[in-house]
CSV table of C-alpha atoms in Angstrom, one decimal:
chain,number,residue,atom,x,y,z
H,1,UNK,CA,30.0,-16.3,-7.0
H,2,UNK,CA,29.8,-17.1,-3.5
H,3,UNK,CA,33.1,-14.8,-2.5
H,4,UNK,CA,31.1,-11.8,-4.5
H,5,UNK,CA,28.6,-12.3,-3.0
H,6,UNK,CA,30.1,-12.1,0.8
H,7,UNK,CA,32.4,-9.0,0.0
H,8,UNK,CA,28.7,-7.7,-1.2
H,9,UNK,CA,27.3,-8.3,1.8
H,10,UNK,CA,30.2,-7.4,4.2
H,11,UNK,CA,31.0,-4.0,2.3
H,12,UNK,CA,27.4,-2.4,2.1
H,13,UNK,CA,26.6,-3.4,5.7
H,14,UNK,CA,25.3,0.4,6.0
H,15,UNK,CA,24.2,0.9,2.7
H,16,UNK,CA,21.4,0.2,0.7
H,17,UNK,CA,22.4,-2.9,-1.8
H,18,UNK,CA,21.0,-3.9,-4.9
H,19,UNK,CA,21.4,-6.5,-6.9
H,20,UNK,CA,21.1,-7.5,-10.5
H,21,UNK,CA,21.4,-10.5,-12.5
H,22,UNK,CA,21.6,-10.3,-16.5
H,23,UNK,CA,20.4,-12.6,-18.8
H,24,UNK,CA,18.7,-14.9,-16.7
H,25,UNK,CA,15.9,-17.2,-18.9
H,26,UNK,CA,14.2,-19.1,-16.4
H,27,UNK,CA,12.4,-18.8,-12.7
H,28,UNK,CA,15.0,-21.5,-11.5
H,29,UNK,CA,17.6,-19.2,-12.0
H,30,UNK,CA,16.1,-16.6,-9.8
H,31,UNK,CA,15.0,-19.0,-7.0
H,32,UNK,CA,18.7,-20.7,-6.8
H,33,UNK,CA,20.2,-17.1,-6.9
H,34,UNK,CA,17.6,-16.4,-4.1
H,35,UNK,CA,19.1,-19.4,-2.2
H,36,UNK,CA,22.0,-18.8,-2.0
H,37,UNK,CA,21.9,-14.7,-1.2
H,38,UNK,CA,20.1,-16.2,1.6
H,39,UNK,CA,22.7,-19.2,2.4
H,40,UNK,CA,25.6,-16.7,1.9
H,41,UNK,CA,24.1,-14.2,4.1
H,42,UNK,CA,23.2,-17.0,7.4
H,43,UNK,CA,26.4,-17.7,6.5
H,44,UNK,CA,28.1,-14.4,6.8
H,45,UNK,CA,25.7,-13.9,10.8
H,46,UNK,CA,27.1,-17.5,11.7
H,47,UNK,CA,30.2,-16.1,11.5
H,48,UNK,CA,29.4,-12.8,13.6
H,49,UNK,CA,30.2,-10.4,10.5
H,50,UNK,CA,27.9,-7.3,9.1
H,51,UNK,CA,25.7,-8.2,6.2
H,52,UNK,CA,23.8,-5.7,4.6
H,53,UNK,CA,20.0,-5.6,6.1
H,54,UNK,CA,18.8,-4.1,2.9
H,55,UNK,CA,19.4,-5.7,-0.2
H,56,UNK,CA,17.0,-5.2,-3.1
H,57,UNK,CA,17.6,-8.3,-5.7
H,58,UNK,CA,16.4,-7.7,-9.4
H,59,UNK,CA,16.5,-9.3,-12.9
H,60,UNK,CA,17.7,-7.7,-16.6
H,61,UNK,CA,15.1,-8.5,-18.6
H,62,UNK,CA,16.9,-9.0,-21.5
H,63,UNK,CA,15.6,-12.1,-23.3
H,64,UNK,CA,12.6,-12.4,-24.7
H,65,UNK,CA,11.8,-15.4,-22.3
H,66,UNK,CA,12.0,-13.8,-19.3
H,67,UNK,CA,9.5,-10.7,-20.7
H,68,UNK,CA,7.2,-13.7,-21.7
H,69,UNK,CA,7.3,-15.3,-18.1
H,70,UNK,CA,7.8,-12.0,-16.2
H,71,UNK,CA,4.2,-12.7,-14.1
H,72,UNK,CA,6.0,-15.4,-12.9
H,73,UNK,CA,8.9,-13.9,-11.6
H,74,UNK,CA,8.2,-10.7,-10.5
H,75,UNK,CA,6.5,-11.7,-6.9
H,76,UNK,CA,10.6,-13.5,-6.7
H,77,UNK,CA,12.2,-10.0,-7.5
H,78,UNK,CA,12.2,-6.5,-6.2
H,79,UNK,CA,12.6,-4.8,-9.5
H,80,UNK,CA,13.0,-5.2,-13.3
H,81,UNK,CA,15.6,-3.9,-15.7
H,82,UNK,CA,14.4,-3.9,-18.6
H,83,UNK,CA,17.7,-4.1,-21.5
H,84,UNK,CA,16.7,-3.0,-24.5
H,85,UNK,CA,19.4,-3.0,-26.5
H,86,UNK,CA,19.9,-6.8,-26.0
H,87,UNK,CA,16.2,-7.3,-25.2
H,88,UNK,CA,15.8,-6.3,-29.3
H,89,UNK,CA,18.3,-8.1,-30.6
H,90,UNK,CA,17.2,-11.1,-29.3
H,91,UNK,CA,13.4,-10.6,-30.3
H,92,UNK,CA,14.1,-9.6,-34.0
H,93,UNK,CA,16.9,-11.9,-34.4
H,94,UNK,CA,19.2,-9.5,-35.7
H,95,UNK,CA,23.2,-8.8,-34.8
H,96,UNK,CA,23.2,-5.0,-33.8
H,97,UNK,CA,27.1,-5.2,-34.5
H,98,UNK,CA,26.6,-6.5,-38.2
H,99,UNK,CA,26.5,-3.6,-39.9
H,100,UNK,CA,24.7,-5.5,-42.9
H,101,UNK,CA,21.8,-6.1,-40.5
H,102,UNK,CA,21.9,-3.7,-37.7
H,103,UNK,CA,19.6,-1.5,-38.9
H,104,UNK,CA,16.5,-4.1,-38.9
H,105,UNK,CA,17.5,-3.9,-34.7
H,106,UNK,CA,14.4,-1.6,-34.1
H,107,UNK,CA,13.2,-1.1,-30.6
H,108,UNK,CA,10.2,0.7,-32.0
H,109,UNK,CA,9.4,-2.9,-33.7
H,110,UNK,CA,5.7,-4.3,-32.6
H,111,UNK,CA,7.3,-7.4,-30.9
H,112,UNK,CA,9.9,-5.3,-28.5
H,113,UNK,CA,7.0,-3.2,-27.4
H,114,UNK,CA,4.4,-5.6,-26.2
H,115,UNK,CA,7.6,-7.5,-24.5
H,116,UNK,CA,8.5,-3.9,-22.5
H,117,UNK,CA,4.7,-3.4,-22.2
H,118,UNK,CA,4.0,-6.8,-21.3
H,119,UNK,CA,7.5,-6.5,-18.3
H,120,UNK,CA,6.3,-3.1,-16.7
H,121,UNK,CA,2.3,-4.7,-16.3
H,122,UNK,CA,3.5,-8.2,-15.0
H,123,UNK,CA,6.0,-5.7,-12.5
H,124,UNK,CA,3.1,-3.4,-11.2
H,125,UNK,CA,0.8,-6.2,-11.0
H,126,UNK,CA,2.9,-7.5,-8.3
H,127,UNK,CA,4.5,-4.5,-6.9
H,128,UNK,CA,7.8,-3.9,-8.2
H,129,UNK,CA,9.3,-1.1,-9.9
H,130,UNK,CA,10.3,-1.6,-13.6
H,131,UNK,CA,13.7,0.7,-15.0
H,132,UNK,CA,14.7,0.6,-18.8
H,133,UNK,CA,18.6,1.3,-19.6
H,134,UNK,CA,19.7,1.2,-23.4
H,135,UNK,CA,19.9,3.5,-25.9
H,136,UNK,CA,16.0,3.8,-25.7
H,137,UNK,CA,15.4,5.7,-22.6
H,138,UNK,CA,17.2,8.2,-24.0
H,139,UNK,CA,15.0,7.9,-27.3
H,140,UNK,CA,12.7,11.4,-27.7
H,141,UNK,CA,9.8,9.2,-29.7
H,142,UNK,CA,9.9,6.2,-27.2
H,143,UNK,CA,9.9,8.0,-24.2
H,144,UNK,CA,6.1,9.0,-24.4
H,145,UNK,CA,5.2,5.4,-25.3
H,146,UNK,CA,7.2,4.4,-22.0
H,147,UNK,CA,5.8,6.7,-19.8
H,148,UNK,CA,2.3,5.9,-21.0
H,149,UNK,CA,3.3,1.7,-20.2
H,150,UNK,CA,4.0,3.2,-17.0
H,151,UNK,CA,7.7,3.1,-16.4
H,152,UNK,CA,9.8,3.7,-13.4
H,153,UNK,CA,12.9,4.8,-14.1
H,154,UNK,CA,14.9,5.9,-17.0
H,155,UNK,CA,18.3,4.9,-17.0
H,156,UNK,CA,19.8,7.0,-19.5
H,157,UNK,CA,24.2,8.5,-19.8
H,158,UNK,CA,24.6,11.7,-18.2
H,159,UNK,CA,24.8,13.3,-21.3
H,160,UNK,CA,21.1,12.5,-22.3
H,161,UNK,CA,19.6,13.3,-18.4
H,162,UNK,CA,18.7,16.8,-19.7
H,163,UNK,CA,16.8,16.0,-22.8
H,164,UNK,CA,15.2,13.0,-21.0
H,165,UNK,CA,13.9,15.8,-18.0
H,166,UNK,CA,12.4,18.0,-20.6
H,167,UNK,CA,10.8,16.2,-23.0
H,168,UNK,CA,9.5,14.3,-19.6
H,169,UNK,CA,8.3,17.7,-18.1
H,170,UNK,CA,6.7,18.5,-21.3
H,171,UNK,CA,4.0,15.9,-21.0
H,172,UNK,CA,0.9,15.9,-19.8
């Protein structure tokens, strides 16, 4: 992780960097991965190379854990990603590749929204941004419900960008 981490740090010297970690379940994750972007990038200056200056460090809130805890670690992060997809499957219990069971995988399901609702609050309580990627950006009846919970950013296939815009544009 370390040698990512340098070649990172090295190669976006002039660029604006951002990192994500997936699946991460408790605040000790993020506060190790904190130590050691900082221990990698002393590290890197020790040794008279470029390290980026700006690096913007964010968490996939995938597990229901994390959305349960996210007051906690948002003031540690610069952003949420909130990962629907895997975010539901975890919440309902459900295998979204069984095909016996799949369609019980239901981001529209009471639980999965109070944990996205609950994710963007605990993130603009504390001054981050909050983006959702998954199928259910891209979702015509979730996106009003998203907007309204005050979400960031939309990350949604190329394909999908121009529905997304207009139903967007189309609310007051």
């Amino acid at each position: 992780f370390r040698i990512q981490l340098r070649a990172l740090l090295q190669g976006c010297a002039d660029a604006d960097l951002r990192l994500m970690l997936p699946m991460v379940t408790s605040v000790e994750e993020v506060r190790a991965f904190r130590t050691l972007l900082q221990e990698v990038s002393e590290a890197l200056r020790a040794e008279g190379k470029p390290v980026a200056d700006k690096v913007q460090f964010g968490i996939m809130v995938e597990v229901p854990a994390m959305a349960l805890i996210a007051n906690q670690v948002a003031p540690l992060v610069d952003f949420f990603s909130i990962g629907t997809n895997d975010l539901t499957q975890y919440t309902l219990a459900v295998d979204r590749t069984n095909e016996r069971v799949a369609p019980l995988a239901s981001p529209f399901h009471p639980a999965v929204l109070s944990l996205i609702q609950m994710t963007i609050k605990a993130g603009h309580d504390h001054g981050i941004w909050v983006g959702l990627c998954g199928e259910f950006a891209a979702e015509p009846l979730a996106i009003p419900f998203l907007l309204g919970a005050g979400l960031d950013e939309f990350s949604v296939s190329p394909a999908s960008i121009p529905t997304v815009k207009a139903l967007i544009r189309g609310l007051d």
